[in-house]
């Protein structure tokens, strides 16, 4: 496992970030503003020169602001220069003071000129490593590395690094993380990745080729460095037509309904001014739709030795790696409008919640934006190798087939879904199946369950029904199943609890 | 669970009731409209009902230490029974409210990575709360597991 470090950056010493970092972090806006001021000043300056050289043209109309500026040009220039120098010096200083290091156990970042900030993350607690390439840094071949550790917004961000360094450093960190975890887990990882899905297994990407110049050129030509490496491994193809159609359906049908309602309203009241009020919301909706599509384009998912790698994004790309055993719950669901096409979406709960980043926000919870049943099976085959065979029953099945469903007397509580609403204890997870109209299935790996609860309200008690809750880390999914027969609920409660304890000890 | 805990609950309820009843009486006193006295009267009945069920509610709270997990139950209308494996414990909080402290009681909170777990054992004598905390920490340490 100890191959030589391709970057040499994970050697335990302090290193600095990409020299152009200040530019990427908002410096470009600053440069633009300074440029704009300079251009304007130049106009004023030349105007004043020409006024003196070519007199005449009659008396100029008074303009106090311009006259004041003209009178103070040297001072203004001086002030501007000082401000510019201070800002540049500060940016340079903050770059100098922003350092990171990767040792055998930790990743550390220290930054800040006046308020020093020192953040340290343990490698064995890493929940995932993302590479994000916003559009501007991407043009310059830079990327941001985000190391998420468990906790609310507890990301360690290395912004920005050269693209190939980010990729190689990610490989280093993930390998170190695997080494840092106990041998027991490392063994489990190898077992899990080694046995059943071996044809899916990708080779470790041949990181960091030899020539720096060649690297640079390749990056320039094809800014998404990971893409050529990940594309052949990607298990699921994201069909552009399907993505656009699914977005249009899930956003479009409600929009059309609302639009029709408004149209009727306008037609009857003849208050056309209402339409103008709606312009901002229409723009917002359109941007949302476009962003959703561009963000989910070039989607790829693959198994690597370091974990599952998911890539997203057309303009700004996100590329994240989930180490094995960091997935706390998986939900497969189907909005009603997707049903005729048989599309599903897959979302995850995980311990690292980076609620901050827009781009990472979607990638963080959605692991498959839209896909058909076969795609869902492939994705779940990566995420939960042992229980993927259950997907079909969990998604479209009804009645007995291994699931314990609600008893007939639960009909008042689950009108249509009584025969679907059920649970099953599979080999490595609890599977909850819900909904006949809005179909949904939740998989919770037993080894990740935090606690189990059984809840009975007065109405449910009258019908001898109960609700079972499976508690996981907070996220988009809250796994629970209601309207289950009391005895079934009790047996699920006790067997799930003992299986959780078993899974923890294993 | 200490029998004194019932008194803590009732005193807390009485304080809340006095504050709310005073606030609810202000409109009636200010406007001299006798009908407005219905508001505090209704509140009073509500508090009386809550006070009447409090003893049963307090009795319904219970916990049990099993070999590998902690069982916790509460609620009379909405039964809730939670099982938490010791290895899932992230931390144990012992807190003392002002009234509970006067009676020498403390509240023990068992925190896991899931916010929904919600295991809070109220009304333990302070010494018992601390020994239970130490015991839980030791148990969690021996069954340590990652997230």
Tab-separated table of C-alpha atoms in Angstrom, chain A residues 67-263:
chain	number	residue	atom	x	y	z
A	67	UNK	CA	-13.402	70.000	-11.604
A	68	UNK	CA	-12.774	68.716	-8.119
A	69	UNK	CA	-11.267	65.511	-9.471
A	70	UNK	CA	-9.131	67.451	-11.955
A	71	UNK	CA	-7.842	69.641	-9.185
A	72	UNK	CA	-6.936	66.638	-7.112
A	73	UNK	CA	-5.674	64.171	-9.703
A	74	UNK	CA	-2.211	63.723	-8.155
A	75	UNK	CA	-3.641	63.200	-4.698
A	76	UNK	CA	-6.271	60.808	-5.952
A	77	UNK	CA	-3.652	58.875	-7.874
A	78	UNK	CA	-1.463	58.714	-4.816
A	79	UNK	CA	-4.259	57.486	-2.577
A	80	UNK	CA	-5.271	54.920	-5.147
A	81	UNK	CA	-1.712	53.693	-5.455
A	82	UNK	CA	-1.358	53.336	-1.703
A	83	UNK	CA	-4.650	51.458	-1.445
A	84	UNK	CA	-3.594	49.240	-4.304
A	85	UNK	CA	-0.244	48.506	-2.724
A	86	UNK	CA	-1.807	47.761	0.645
A	87	UNK	CA	-4.333	45.406	-0.898
A	88	UNK	CA	-1.715	43.622	-2.964
A	89	UNK	CA	0.600	43.343	0.024
A	90	UNK	CA	-2.217	42.033	2.154
A	91	UNK	CA	-3.219	39.477	-0.452
A	92	UNK	CA	0.378	38.364	-0.780
A	93	UNK	CA	0.751	38.168	2.992
A	94	UNK	CA	-2.429	36.175	3.414
A	95	UNK	CA	-1.215	33.797	0.749
A	96	UNK	CA	2.109	33.478	2.579
A	97	UNK	CA	0.370	32.786	5.860
A	98	UNK	CA	-2.076	30.258	4.426
A	99	UNK	CA	-0.415	26.890	4.735
A	100	UNK	CA	-1.429	23.307	4.987
A	101	UNK	CA	0.214	20.043	5.813
A	102	UNK	CA	-0.706	16.387	5.670
A	103	UNK	CA	0.879	14.048	8.161
A	104	UNK	CA	0.247	10.408	8.904
A	105	UNK	CA	-2.668	11.249	11.162
A	106	UNK	CA	-3.888	14.719	10.380
A	107	UNK	CA	-4.624	17.347	7.821
A	108	UNK	CA	-3.945	20.829	9.133
A	109	UNK	CA	-4.620	24.254	7.693
A	110	UNK	CA	-3.517	27.511	9.229
A	111	UNK	CA	-4.485	30.826	7.752
A	112	UNK	CA	-5.288	34.444	8.495
A	113	UNK	CA	-3.059	37.474	8.928
A	114	UNK	CA	-4.670	39.245	11.858
A	115	UNK	CA	-7.000	36.550	13.144
A	116	UNK	CA	-5.024	33.349	12.943
A	117	UNK	CA	-7.065	30.264	12.358
A	118	UNK	CA	-5.808	26.771	12.759
A	119	UNK	CA	-7.925	23.875	11.670
A	120	UNK	CA	-6.939	20.284	12.151
A	121	UNK	CA	-8.751	17.208	10.951
A	122	UNK	CA	-7.998	13.616	11.776
A	123	UNK	CA	-7.471	11.419	8.764
A	124	UNK	CA	-9.372	8.476	10.227
A	125	UNK	CA	-12.449	10.675	10.589
A	126	UNK	CA	-12.607	11.756	6.960
A	127	UNK	CA	-16.079	11.454	5.456
A	128	UNK	CA	-15.180	12.313	1.906
A	129	UNK	CA	-12.875	14.331	-0.280
A	130	UNK	CA	-14.284	16.664	-2.916
A	131	UNK	CA	-12.564	18.429	-5.736
A	132	UNK	CA	-14.462	21.498	-6.847
A	133	UNK	CA	-13.495	23.524	-9.886
A	134	UNK	CA	-15.376	26.794	-10.192
A	135	UNK	CA	-15.314	28.201	-13.675
A	136	UNK	CA	-12.641	30.915	-13.318
A	137	UNK	CA	-10.029	28.867	-11.461
A	138	UNK	CA	-10.809	26.026	-13.815
A	139	UNK	CA	-9.720	28.091	-16.803
A	140	UNK	CA	-6.403	28.589	-15.051
A	141	UNK	CA	-6.167	24.899	-14.214
A	142	UNK	CA	-6.735	25.290	-10.471
A	143	UNK	CA	-9.078	23.411	-8.181
A	144	UNK	CA	-10.324	23.495	-4.626
A	145	UNK	CA	-9.888	20.457	-2.416
A	146	UNK	CA	-12.513	20.002	0.284
A	147	UNK	CA	-11.945	17.447	2.973
A	148	UNK	CA	-15.130	16.812	4.894
A	149	UNK	CA	-15.010	15.479	8.415
A	150	UNK	CA	-18.053	14.593	10.513
A	151	UNK	CA	-19.888	17.607	11.843
A	152	UNK	CA	-21.887	20.561	10.735
A	153	UNK	CA	-19.885	22.482	8.132
A	154	UNK	CA	-16.615	21.061	9.366
A	155	UNK	CA	-14.889	21.077	6.016
A	156	UNK	CA	-11.210	21.647	5.608
A	157	UNK	CA	-10.773	23.557	2.392
A	158	UNK	CA	-7.598	23.881	0.431
A	159	UNK	CA	-8.345	26.659	-2.034
A	160	UNK	CA	-6.750	26.738	-4.492
A	161	UNK	CA	-4.313	24.127	-5.730
A	162	UNK	CA	-3.108	23.336	-9.198
A	163	UNK	CA	-5.493	20.810	-10.689
A	164	UNK	CA	-3.119	17.882	-10.961
A	165	UNK	CA	-1.818	18.494	-7.429
A	166	UNK	CA	-5.360	18.443	-6.106
A	167	UNK	CA	-6.002	15.119	-7.786
A	168	UNK	CA	-2.792	13.557	-6.558
A	169	UNK	CA	-3.187	14.975	-3.079
A	170	UNK	CA	-6.653	13.536	-2.872
A	171	UNK	CA	-5.277	10.115	-3.700
A	172	UNK	CA	-2.585	10.591	-1.043
A	173	UNK	CA	-5.012	11.718	1.621
A	174	UNK	CA	-7.439	8.914	0.944
A	175	UNK	CA	-4.702	6.326	1.034
A	176	UNK	CA	-3.371	7.756	4.278
A	177	UNK	CA	-6.874	7.803	5.672
A	178	UNK	CA	-7.328	4.157	4.869
A	179	UNK	CA	-4.007	3.371	6.514
A	180	UNK	CA	-4.847	5.486	9.513
A	181	UNK	CA	-8.030	3.612	10.223
A	182	UNK	CA	-7.658	0.419	12.125
A	183	UNK	CA	-6.561	-2.747	10.366
A	184	UNK	CA	-9.978	-4.217	10.979
A	185	UNK	CA	-11.666	-1.566	8.875
A	186	UNK	CA	-8.949	-1.671	6.256
A	187	UNK	CA	-9.551	-5.363	5.950
A	188	UNK	CA	-13.278	-4.842	5.603
A	189	UNK	CA	-12.618	-2.272	2.900
A	190	UNK	CA	-10.486	-4.646	0.914
A	191	UNK	CA	-12.998	-7.385	1.339
A	192	UNK	CA	-15.842	-5.204	0.226
A	193	UNK	CA	-14.040	-3.765	-2.739
A	194	UNK	CA	-12.263	-6.918	-3.644
A	195	UNK	CA	-14.970	-9.544	-3.858
A	196	UNK	CA	-18.303	-9.061	-5.571
A	197	UNK	CA	-18.147	-6.016	-7.835
A	198	UNK	CA	-14.675	-6.751	-9.149
A	199	UNK	CA	-15.482	-6.035	-12.802
A	200	UNK	CA	-16.629	-2.615	-11.659
A	201	UNK	CA	-13.402	-1.925	-9.887
A	202	UNK	CA	-11.398	0.796	-11.482
A	203	UNK	CA	-7.670	0.752	-11.560
A	204	UNK	CA	-6.090	3.367	-9.389
A	205	UNK	CA	-5.812	6.324	-11.718
A	206	UNK	CA	-2.298	6.662	-13.069
A	207	UNK	CA	-1.869	9.887	-11.182
A	208	UNK	CA	0.495	12.687	-12.112
A	209	UNK	CA	2.173	11.780	-15.350
A	210	UNK	CA	5.800	12.576	-15.916
A	211	UNK	CA	6.188	15.869	-17.745
A	212	UNK	CA	4.934	18.946	-16.018
A	213	UNK	CA	4.556	20.783	-19.311
A	214	UNK	CA	2.613	17.956	-20.840
A	215	UNK	CA	0.382	17.894	-17.798
A	216	UNK	CA	-0.221	21.573	-18.086
A	217	UNK	CA	-1.025	21.336	-21.779
A	218	UNK	CA	-3.382	18.448	-21.231
A	219	UNK	CA	-5.133	20.405	-18.534
A	220	UNK	CA	-5.408	23.433	-20.711
A	221	UNK	CA	-6.936	21.478	-23.535
A	222	UNK	CA	-9.180	19.386	-21.343
A	223	UNK	CA	-9.782	21.224	-18.133
A	224	UNK	CA	-11.718	18.403	-16.451
A	225	UNK	CA	-8.713	16.315	-15.608
A	226	UNK	CA	-10.636	13.546	-13.937
A	227	UNK	CA	-12.952	13.009	-16.808
A	228	UNK	CA	-10.671	10.945	-19.050
A	229	UNK	CA	-9.715	8.844	-16.047
A	230	UNK	CA	-13.204	8.371	-14.718
A	231	UNK	CA	-15.188	8.188	-17.929
A	232	UNK	CA	-14.421	4.577	-18.870
A	233	UNK	CA	-15.261	3.465	-15.333
A	234	UNK	CA	-18.458	5.391	-15.036
A	235	UNK	CA	-21.211	2.902	-14.414
A	236	UNK	CA	-24.071	5.143	-15.302
A	237	UNK	CA	-24.392	7.336	-18.345
A	238	UNK	CA	-26.239	10.541	-17.784
A	239	UNK	CA	-28.471	11.005	-20.777
A	240	UNK	CA	-28.773	14.727	-21.543
A	241	UNK	CA	-32.266	14.374	-22.954
A	242	UNK	CA	-33.426	12.534	-19.877
A	243	UNK	CA	-31.891	15.087	-17.566
A	244	UNK	CA	-33.512	18.003	-19.375
A	245	UNK	CA	-36.825	16.204	-19.629
A	246	UNK	CA	-36.842	15.237	-15.963
A	247	UNK	CA	-36.045	18.787	-14.872
A	248	UNK	CA	-38.664	20.169	-17.222
A	249	UNK	CA	-41.229	17.728	-15.883
A	250	UNK	CA	-40.582	18.239	-12.217
A	251	UNK	CA	-40.387	22.012	-12.541
A	252	UNK	CA	-42.572	22.505	-15.589
A	253	UNK	CA	-45.827	20.878	-14.632
A	254	UNK	CA	-46.282	22.858	-11.417
A	255	UNK	CA	-45.226	25.984	-13.311
A	256	UNK	CA	-47.809	25.391	-16.018
A	257	UNK	CA	-50.501	24.864	-13.403
A	258	UNK	CA	-49.549	28.067	-11.590
A	259	UNK	CA	-49.319	29.932	-14.888
A	260	UNK	CA	-52.754	28.720	-15.890
A	261	UNK	CA	-54.175	29.853	-12.566
A	262	UNK	CA	-52.576	33.268	-12.971
A	263	UNK	CA	-53.787	33.495	-16.543
